[in-house]
Coordinates of C-alpha atoms in Angstrom, one line a residue:
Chain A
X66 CA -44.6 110.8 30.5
X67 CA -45.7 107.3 31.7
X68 CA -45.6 104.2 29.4
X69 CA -48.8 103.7 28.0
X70 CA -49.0 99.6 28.0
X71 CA -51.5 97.8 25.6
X72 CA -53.4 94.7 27.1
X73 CA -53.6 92.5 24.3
X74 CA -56.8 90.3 24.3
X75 CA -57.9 87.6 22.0
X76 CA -61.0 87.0 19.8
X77 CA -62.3 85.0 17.3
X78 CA -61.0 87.0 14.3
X79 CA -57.5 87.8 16.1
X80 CA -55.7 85.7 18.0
X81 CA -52.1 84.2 18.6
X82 CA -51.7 80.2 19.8
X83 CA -48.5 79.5 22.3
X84 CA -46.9 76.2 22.9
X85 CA -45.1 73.6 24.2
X86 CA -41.9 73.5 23.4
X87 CA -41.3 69.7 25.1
X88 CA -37.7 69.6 26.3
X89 CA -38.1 66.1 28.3
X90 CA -41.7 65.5 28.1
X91 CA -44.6 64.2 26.8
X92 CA -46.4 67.3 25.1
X93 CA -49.6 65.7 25.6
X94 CA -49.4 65.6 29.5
X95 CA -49.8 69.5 29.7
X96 CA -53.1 69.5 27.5
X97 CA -52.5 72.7 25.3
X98 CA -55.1 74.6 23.8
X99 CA -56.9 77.9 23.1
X100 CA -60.1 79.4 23.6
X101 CA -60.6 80.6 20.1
X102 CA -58.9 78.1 18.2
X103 CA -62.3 75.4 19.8
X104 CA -64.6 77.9 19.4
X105 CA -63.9 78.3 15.6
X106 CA -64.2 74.9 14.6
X107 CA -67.2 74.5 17.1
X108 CA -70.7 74.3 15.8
X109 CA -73.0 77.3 17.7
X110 CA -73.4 75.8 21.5
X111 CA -71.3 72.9 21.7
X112 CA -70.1 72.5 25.3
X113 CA -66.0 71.5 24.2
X114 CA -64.4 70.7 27.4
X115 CA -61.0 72.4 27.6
X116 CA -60.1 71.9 31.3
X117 CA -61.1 69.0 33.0
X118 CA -60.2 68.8 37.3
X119 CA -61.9 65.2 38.2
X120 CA -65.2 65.8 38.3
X121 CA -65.4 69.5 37.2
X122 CA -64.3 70.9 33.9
X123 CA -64.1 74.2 32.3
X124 CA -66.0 74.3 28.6
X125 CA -65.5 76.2 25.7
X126 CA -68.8 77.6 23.8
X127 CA -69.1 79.3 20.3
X128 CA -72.1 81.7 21.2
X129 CA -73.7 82.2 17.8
X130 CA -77.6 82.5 17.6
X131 CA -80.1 81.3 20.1
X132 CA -79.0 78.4 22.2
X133 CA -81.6 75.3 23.7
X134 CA -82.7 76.2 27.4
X135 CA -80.5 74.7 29.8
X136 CA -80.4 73.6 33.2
X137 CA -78.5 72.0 36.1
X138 CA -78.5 71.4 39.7
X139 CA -75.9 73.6 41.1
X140 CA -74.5 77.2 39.9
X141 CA -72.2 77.6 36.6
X142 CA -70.6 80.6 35.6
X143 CA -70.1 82.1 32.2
X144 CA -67.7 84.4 31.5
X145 CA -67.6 85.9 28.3
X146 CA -63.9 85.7 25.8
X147 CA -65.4 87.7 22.8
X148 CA -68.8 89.4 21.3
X149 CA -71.6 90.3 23.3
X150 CA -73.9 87.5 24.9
X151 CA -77.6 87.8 26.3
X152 CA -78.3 85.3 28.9
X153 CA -82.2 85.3 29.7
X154 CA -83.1 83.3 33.0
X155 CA -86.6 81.5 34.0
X156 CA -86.9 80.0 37.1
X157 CA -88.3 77.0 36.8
X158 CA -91.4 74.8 38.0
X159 CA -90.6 71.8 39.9
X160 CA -91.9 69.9 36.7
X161 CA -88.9 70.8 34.8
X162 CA -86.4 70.8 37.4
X163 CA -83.9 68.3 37.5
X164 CA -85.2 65.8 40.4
X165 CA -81.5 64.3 41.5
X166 CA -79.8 67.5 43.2
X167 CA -76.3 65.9 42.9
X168 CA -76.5 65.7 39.4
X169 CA -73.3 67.1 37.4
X170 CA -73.6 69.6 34.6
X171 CA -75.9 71.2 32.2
X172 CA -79.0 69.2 30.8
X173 CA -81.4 70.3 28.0
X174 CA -84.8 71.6 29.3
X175 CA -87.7 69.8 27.0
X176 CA -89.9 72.2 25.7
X177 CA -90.5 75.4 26.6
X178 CA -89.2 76.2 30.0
X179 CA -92.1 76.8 32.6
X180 CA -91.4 78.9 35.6
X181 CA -91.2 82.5 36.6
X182 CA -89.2 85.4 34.3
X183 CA -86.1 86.1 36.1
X184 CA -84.4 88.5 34.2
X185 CA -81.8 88.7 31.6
X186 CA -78.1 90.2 31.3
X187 CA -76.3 91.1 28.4
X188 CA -72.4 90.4 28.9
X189 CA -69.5 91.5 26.7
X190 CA -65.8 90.7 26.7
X191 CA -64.3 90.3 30.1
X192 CA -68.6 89.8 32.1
X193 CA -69.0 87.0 33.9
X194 CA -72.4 85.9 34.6
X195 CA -73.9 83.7 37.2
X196 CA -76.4 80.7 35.8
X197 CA -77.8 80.2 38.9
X198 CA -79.1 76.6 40.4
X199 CA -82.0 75.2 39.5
X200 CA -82.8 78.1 36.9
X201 CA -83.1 77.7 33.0
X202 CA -80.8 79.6 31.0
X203 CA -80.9 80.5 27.1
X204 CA -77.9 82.3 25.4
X205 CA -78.9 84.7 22.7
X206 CA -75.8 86.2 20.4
X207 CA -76.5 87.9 17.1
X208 CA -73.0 87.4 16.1
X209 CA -70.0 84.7 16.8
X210 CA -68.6 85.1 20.3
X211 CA -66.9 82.7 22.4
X212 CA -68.2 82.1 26.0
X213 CA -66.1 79.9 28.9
X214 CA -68.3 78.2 31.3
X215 CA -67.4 76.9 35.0
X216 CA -69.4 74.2 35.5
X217 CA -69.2 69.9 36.4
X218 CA -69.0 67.7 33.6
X219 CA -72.6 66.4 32.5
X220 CA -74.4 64.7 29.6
X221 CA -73.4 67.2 27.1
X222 CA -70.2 67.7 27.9
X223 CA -68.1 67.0 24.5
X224 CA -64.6 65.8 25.0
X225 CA -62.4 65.7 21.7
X226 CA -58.6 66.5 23.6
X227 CA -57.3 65.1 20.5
X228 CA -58.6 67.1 18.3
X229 CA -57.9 70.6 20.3
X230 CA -54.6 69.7 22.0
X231 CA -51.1 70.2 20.7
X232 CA -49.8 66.8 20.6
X233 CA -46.0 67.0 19.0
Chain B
X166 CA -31.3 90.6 69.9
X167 CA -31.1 92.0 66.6
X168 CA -27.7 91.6 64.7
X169 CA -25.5 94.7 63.2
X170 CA -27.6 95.1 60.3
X171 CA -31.2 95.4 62.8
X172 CA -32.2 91.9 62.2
X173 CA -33.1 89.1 63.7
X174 CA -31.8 85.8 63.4
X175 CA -34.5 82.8 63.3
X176 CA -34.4 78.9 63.9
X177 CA -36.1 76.1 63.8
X178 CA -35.4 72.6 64.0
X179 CA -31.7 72.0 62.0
X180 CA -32.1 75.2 60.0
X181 CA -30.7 78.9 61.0
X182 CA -31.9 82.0 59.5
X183 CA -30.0 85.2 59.1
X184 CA -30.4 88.3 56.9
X185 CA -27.9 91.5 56.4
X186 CA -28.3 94.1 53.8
X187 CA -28.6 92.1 50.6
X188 CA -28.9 88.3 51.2
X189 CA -31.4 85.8 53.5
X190 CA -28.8 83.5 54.8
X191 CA -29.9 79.6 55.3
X192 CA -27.7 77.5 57.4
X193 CA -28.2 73.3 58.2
X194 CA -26.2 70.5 59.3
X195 CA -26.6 67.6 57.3
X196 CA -27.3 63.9 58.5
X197 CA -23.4 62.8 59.1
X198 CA -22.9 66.3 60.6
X199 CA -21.7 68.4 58.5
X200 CA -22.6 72.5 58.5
X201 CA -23.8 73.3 54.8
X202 CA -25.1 76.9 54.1
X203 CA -27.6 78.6 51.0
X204 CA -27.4 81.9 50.1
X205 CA -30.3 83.8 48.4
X206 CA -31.5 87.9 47.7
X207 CA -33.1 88.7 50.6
X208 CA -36.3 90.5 47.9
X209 CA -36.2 87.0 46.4
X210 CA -36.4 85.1 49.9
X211 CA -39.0 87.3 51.2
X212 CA -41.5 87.5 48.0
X213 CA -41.4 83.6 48.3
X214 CA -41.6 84.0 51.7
X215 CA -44.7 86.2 51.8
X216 CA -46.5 83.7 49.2
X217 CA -45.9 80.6 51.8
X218 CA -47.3 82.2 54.5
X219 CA -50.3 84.2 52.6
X220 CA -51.3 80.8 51.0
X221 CA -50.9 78.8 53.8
X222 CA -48.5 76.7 52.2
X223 CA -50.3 76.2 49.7
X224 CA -51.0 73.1 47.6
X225 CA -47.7 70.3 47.9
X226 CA -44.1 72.3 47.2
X227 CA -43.2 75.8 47.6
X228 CA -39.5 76.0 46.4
X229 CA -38.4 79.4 47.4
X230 CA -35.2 78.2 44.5
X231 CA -34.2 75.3 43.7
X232 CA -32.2 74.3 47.2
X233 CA -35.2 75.4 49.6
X234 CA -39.0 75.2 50.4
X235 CA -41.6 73.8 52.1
X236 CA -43.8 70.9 51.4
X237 CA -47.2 71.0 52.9
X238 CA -48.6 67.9 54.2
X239 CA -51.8 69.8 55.3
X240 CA -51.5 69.4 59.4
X241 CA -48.1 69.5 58.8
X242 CA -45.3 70.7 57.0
X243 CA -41.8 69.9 55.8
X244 CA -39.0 72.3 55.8
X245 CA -35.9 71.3 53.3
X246 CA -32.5 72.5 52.0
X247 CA -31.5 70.5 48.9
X248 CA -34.2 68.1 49.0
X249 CA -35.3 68.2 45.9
X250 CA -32.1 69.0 44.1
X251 CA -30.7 66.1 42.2
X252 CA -26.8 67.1 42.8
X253 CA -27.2 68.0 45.9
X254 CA -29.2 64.8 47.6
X255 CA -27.3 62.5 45.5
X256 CA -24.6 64.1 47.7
X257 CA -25.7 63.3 51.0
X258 CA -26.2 67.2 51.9
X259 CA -30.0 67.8 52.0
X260 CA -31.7 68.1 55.2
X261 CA -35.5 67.6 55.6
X262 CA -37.7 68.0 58.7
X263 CA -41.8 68.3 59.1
X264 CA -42.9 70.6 62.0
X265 CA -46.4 71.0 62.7
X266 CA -47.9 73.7 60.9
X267 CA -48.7 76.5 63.2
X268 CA -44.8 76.0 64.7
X269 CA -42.9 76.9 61.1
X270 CA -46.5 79.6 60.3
X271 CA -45.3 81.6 63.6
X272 CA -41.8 81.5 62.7
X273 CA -42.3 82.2 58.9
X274 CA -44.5 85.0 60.2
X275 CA -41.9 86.5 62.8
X276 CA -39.3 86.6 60.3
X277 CA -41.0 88.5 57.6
X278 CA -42.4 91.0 59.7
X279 CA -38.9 91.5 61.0
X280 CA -37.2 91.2 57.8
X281 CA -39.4 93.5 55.1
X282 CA -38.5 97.0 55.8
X283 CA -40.4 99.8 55.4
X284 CA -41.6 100.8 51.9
X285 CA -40.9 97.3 50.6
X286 CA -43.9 95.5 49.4
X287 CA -43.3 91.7 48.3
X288 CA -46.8 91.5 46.4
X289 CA -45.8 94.0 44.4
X290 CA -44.3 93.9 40.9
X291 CA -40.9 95.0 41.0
X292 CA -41.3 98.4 39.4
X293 CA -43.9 99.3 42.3
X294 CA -42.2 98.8 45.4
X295 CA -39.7 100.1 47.3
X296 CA -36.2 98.6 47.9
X297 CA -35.9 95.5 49.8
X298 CA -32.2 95.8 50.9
X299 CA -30.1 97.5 53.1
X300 CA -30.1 98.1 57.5
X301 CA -33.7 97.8 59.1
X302 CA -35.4 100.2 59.3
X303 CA -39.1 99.5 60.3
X304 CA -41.5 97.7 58.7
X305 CA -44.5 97.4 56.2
X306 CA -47.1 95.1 58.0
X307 CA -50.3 96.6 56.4
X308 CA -48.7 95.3 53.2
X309 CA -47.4 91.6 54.5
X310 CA -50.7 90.8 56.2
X311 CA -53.1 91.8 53.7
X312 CA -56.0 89.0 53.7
X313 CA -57.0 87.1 50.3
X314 CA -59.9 87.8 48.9
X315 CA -62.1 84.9 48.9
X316 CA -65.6 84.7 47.3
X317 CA -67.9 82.0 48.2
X318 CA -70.0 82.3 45.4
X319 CA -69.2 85.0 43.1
X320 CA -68.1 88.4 43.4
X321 CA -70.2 91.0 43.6
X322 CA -73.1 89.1 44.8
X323 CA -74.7 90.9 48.2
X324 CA -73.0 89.5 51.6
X325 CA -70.0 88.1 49.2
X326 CA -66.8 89.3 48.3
X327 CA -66.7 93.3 47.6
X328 CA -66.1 94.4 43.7
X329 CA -62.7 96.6 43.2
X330 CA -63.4 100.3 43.7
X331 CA -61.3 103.7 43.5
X332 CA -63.2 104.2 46.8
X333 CA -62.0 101.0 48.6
X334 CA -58.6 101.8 47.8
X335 CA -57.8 100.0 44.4
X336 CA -57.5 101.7 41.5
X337 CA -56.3 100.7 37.8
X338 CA -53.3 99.3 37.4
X339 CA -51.0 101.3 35.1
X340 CA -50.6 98.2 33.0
X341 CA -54.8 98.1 32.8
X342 CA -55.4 101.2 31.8
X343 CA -56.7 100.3 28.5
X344 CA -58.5 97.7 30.2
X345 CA -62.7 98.8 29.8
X346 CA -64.2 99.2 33.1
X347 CA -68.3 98.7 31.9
X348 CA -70.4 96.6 34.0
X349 CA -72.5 94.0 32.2
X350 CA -76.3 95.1 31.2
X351 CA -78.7 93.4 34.5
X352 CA -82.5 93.4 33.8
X353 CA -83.7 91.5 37.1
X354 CA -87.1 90.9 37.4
X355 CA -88.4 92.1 41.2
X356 CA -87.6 89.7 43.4
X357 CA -84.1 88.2 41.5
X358 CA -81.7 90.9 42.1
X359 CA -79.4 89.0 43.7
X360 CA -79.9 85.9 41.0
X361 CA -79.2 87.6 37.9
X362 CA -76.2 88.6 38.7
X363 CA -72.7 89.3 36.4
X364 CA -69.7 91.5 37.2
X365 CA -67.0 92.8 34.7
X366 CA -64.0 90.3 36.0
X367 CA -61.3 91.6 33.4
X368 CA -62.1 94.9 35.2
X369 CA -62.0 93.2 39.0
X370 CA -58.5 92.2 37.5
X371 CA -57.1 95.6 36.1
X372 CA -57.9 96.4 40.0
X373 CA -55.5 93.5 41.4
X374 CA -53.2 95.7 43.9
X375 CA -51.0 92.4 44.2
X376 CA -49.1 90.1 41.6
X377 CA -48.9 86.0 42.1
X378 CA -51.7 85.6 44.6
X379 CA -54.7 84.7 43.2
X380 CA -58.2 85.2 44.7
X381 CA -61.8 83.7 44.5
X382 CA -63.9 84.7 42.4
X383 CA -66.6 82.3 41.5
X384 CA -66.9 78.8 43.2
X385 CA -68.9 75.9 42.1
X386 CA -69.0 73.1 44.3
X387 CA -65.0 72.9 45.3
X388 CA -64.1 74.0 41.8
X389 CA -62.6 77.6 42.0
X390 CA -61.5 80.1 40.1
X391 CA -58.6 81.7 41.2
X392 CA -57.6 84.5 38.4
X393 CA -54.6 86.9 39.4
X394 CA -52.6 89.3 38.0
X395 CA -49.2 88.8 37.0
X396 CA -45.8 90.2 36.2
X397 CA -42.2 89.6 36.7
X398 CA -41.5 86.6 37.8
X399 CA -43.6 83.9 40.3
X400 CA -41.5 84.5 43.4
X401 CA -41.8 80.5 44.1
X402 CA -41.3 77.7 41.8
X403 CA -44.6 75.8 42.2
X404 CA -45.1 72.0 42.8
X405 CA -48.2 70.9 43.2
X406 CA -49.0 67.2 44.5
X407 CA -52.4 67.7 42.0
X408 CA -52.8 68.5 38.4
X409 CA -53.5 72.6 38.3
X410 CA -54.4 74.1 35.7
X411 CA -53.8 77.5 33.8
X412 CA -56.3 79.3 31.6
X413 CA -54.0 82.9 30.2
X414 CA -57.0 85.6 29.8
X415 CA -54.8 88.2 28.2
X416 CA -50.9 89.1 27.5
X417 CA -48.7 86.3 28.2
X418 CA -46.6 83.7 30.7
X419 CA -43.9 82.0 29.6
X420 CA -43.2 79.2 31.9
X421 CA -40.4 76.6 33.0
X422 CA -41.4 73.2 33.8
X423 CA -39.0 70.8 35.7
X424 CA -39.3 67.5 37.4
X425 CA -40.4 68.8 40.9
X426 CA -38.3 65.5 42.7
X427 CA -34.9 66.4 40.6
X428 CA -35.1 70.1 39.0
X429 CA -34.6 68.0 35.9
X430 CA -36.1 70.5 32.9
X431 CA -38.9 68.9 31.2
X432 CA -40.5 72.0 29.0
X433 CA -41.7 75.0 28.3
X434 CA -45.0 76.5 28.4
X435 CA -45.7 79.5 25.8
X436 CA -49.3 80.6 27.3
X437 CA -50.6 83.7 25.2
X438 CA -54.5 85.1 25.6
X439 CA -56.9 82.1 25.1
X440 CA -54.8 79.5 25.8
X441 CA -55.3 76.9 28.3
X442 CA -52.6 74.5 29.6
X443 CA -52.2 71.9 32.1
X444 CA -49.2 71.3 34.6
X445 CA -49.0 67.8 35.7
X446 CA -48.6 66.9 39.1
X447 CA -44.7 65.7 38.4
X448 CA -44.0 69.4 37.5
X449 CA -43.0 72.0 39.2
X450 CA -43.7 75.2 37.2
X451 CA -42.1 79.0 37.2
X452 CA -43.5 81.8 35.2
X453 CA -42.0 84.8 33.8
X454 CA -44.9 87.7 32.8
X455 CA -42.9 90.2 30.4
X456 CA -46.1 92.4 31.1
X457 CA -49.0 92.1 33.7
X458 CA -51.2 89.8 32.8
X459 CA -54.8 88.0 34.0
X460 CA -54.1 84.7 34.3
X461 CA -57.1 82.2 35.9
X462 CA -55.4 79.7 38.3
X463 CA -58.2 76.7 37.8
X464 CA -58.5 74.7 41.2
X465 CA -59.7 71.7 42.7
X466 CA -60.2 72.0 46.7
X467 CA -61.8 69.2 47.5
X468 CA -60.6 68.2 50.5
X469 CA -60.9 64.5 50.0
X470 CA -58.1 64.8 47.1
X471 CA -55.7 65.2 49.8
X472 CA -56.3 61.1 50.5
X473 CA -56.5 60.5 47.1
X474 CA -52.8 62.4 46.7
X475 CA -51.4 60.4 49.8
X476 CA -53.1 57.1 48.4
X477 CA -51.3 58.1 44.9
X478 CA -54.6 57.4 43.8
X479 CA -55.0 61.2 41.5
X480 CA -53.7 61.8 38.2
X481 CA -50.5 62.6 37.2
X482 CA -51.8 64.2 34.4
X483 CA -54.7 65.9 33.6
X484 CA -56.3 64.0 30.8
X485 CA -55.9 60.5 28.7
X486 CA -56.0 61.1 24.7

């Protein structure tokens, strides 16, 4: 009879840290983290950076509640690390739009976003949804989840590498 | 001519290549002359082998162990023995030389057509291949020039790269089989089909017919993701001349981090699901995935890095705190 293997995923309620174990190094160098260890000492929505390559950076997002309406000049991607998220979509007028086309990451949209209904998608552990340019997005999540989100770092990016880093 | 195992020999440059039943053999002459030789398994030489060529060399240092590999310099390409070994250039035996890159491509592709016999697979995990040893006898060339699978945008999306199918001829790994298959709930509006758009990626992944060679699967601007599935060990010992980054999605690596000039050991990297880690651009970095795993490869391509890397202008490391 075959093996039967068990993929072990993490979440918010169950998870297991690694390490560094420094031989000749400086721990800090290699940035050490986890997913669910930001998202639990995140308020709901906070963009934590947890990878950062130049200019683009991967962020870490407790999904909890209704977020603001976002925006941004170029795609991001969301993939979902735990619960179930609803992403709703507007496309937006020009009015609301973000005017500079080169701008990097997510802004807030003021107000109520004006545009077009798009559509929405609900993802759970393991979806990864597109947030497309131009668009607004609003993530709705009726209980704690954590989302990762490929994207460039913008005005609310929060970077606290202290805080979420091994660093001995 | 092939020799009395059914191989070929190879050459380039300073450096001779021979295989018989078990081992690749490397031979060079060093700078005052003298005839040096490296000896590896011949599964071992042509798993690293596959990767160099598959990736393109890749970014920087593709150690195939720690005496030889390839160092990409983007339009070219350096070949080394001992290069990069501390014992052995402090003793005056290494040998480097840079060939342009479609010379060593050819003869990297020549040799491990001629070299992987039939019913070996070096994508494979171990457990899912045939043998790689003994006489020749044929080859496996649907397997050695598979193509990666590159999205542009994201997968799924129409006109982009294809998602994983029983149909297209990739079904769920027998580590994955626990791994849900459901697609994400879509409610597009008419007219947004192709906009509100989200695919089951863990799923792509339990999919993954390969180990250690990571495709596209969403791309903003030059930042791409790059998730793969691993197990065993990464048939190369990586060096990358830019920070890279790991993000573990499930299961877990453990990896070996050494000075990438020396082979000096600097750490180790415990990566379990959820965690994300860094590996400077001093390192070179080895994994070893006690079952498969999902492991997102996080990459910058800009192609304007490449002056910033010759200028020594990018970071060592990937953050200040």
């Amino acid at each position: 009879m075959a093996h039967q293997y068990k993929t072990r995923f993490g979440s918010l309620k169950d998870y297991d840290k690694g390490r560094v174990e420094p031989i000749n190094d400086d721990v800090r160098h290699y940035a050490f983290s986890n997913c669910f260890e930001i998202a639990e000492n995140s308020a709901p929505y906070e963009k934590v950076v947890f990878g950062q390559n130049m200019e683009y950076v991967m962020e870490v997002l407790r999904a909890e509640g209704n977020s603001p309406w976002y925006t941004c000049a170029h795609d991001e991607f969301a993939l979902s690390m735990d619960g179930e998220v609803e992403i709703h979509l507007v496309k937006l007028e020009d009015a609301q739009t973000i005017q500079d086309t080169e701008k990097h990451g997510a802004i807030t949209v003021e107000g109520d976003p004006q545009g077009t209904n798009m559509g929405w998608m609900k993802l759970g552990r393991g979806h990864q949804g597109m947030l497309p340019a131009g668009s607004a997005y609003q993530f709705r999540s009726s209980q704690p989840g954590v989302i990762i989100l490929q994207t460039c770092k913008g005005d609310l990016s929060i970077e606290r590498w202290a805080d979420i880093c091994q660093s001995a | 001519m092939a020799n009395a195992h059914g191989y070929n020999d190879f050459s380039l440059g300073g450096f001779n290549f021979a295989r018989d039943e078990y081992f690749a053999h490397i031979t060079w002459e060093t700078l005052d002359g003298r005839p040096m030789s490296h000896t590896m398994d011949a599964g071992n030489f042509l798993r690293a082998l596959m990767r160099d060529v598959a990736w393109g060399f890749f970014y920087g240092w593709v150690n195939f162990d720690d005496v030889i590999g390839t160092v990409n310099h983007y339009n070219t390409v350096d070949l080394y023995a001992g290069s990069f070994n501390g014992p052995m250039k402090d003793a005056g035996i290494n040998r480097t030389e840079n060939f342009p890159t479609d010379d060593i491509r050819q003869l990297f592709e020549k040799m491990l057509a001629d070299w992987t016999n039939d019913g070996f697979d070096p994508f494979a995990a171990p457990q899912e291949t045939g043998s790689p040893y003994g006489h020749n006898n044929g080859d496996n060339m649907s397997a050695i020039t598979r193509a990666r699978e590159l999205a542009t945008r994201c997968v799924g999306l129409e006109g982009d790269l294809a998602l994983r199918t029983d149909e297209s001829g990739a079904p769920v790994n027998r580590a994955f089989a626990d791994v849900p298959q459901d697609a994400p709930e879509l409610h597009p509006e008419p007219g947004f089909e192709n906009e509100v758009h989200a695919f089951n990626l863990f799923a792509f992944l339990s999919r993954s017919q390969v180990t250690w060679n990571p495709s596209f699967t969403s791309v903003v601007k030059n930042s791409f993701m790059c998730p793969t599935t691993e197990e065993h060990i990464l048939p190369i010992i990586h060096g990358n001349d830019r920070v890279e980054w790991f993000f573990q999605m499930c299961d877990e690596i453990h990896w070996n981090s050494d000075h990438k000039e020396t082979g000096e050991p600097l750490a180790r990297v415990i990566m379990k699901a959820g965690d994300m880690a860094a590996m400077p651009a001093y390192c070179r970095h080895q994994g070893f995935s006690p079952k498969r795993s999902m492991l997102l490869v996080w990459e910058n391509g800009n192609p304007d890095l490449v002056d910033d890397i010759k200028s020594g202008a990018a970071p060592q490391v990937p953050v200040q705190f």
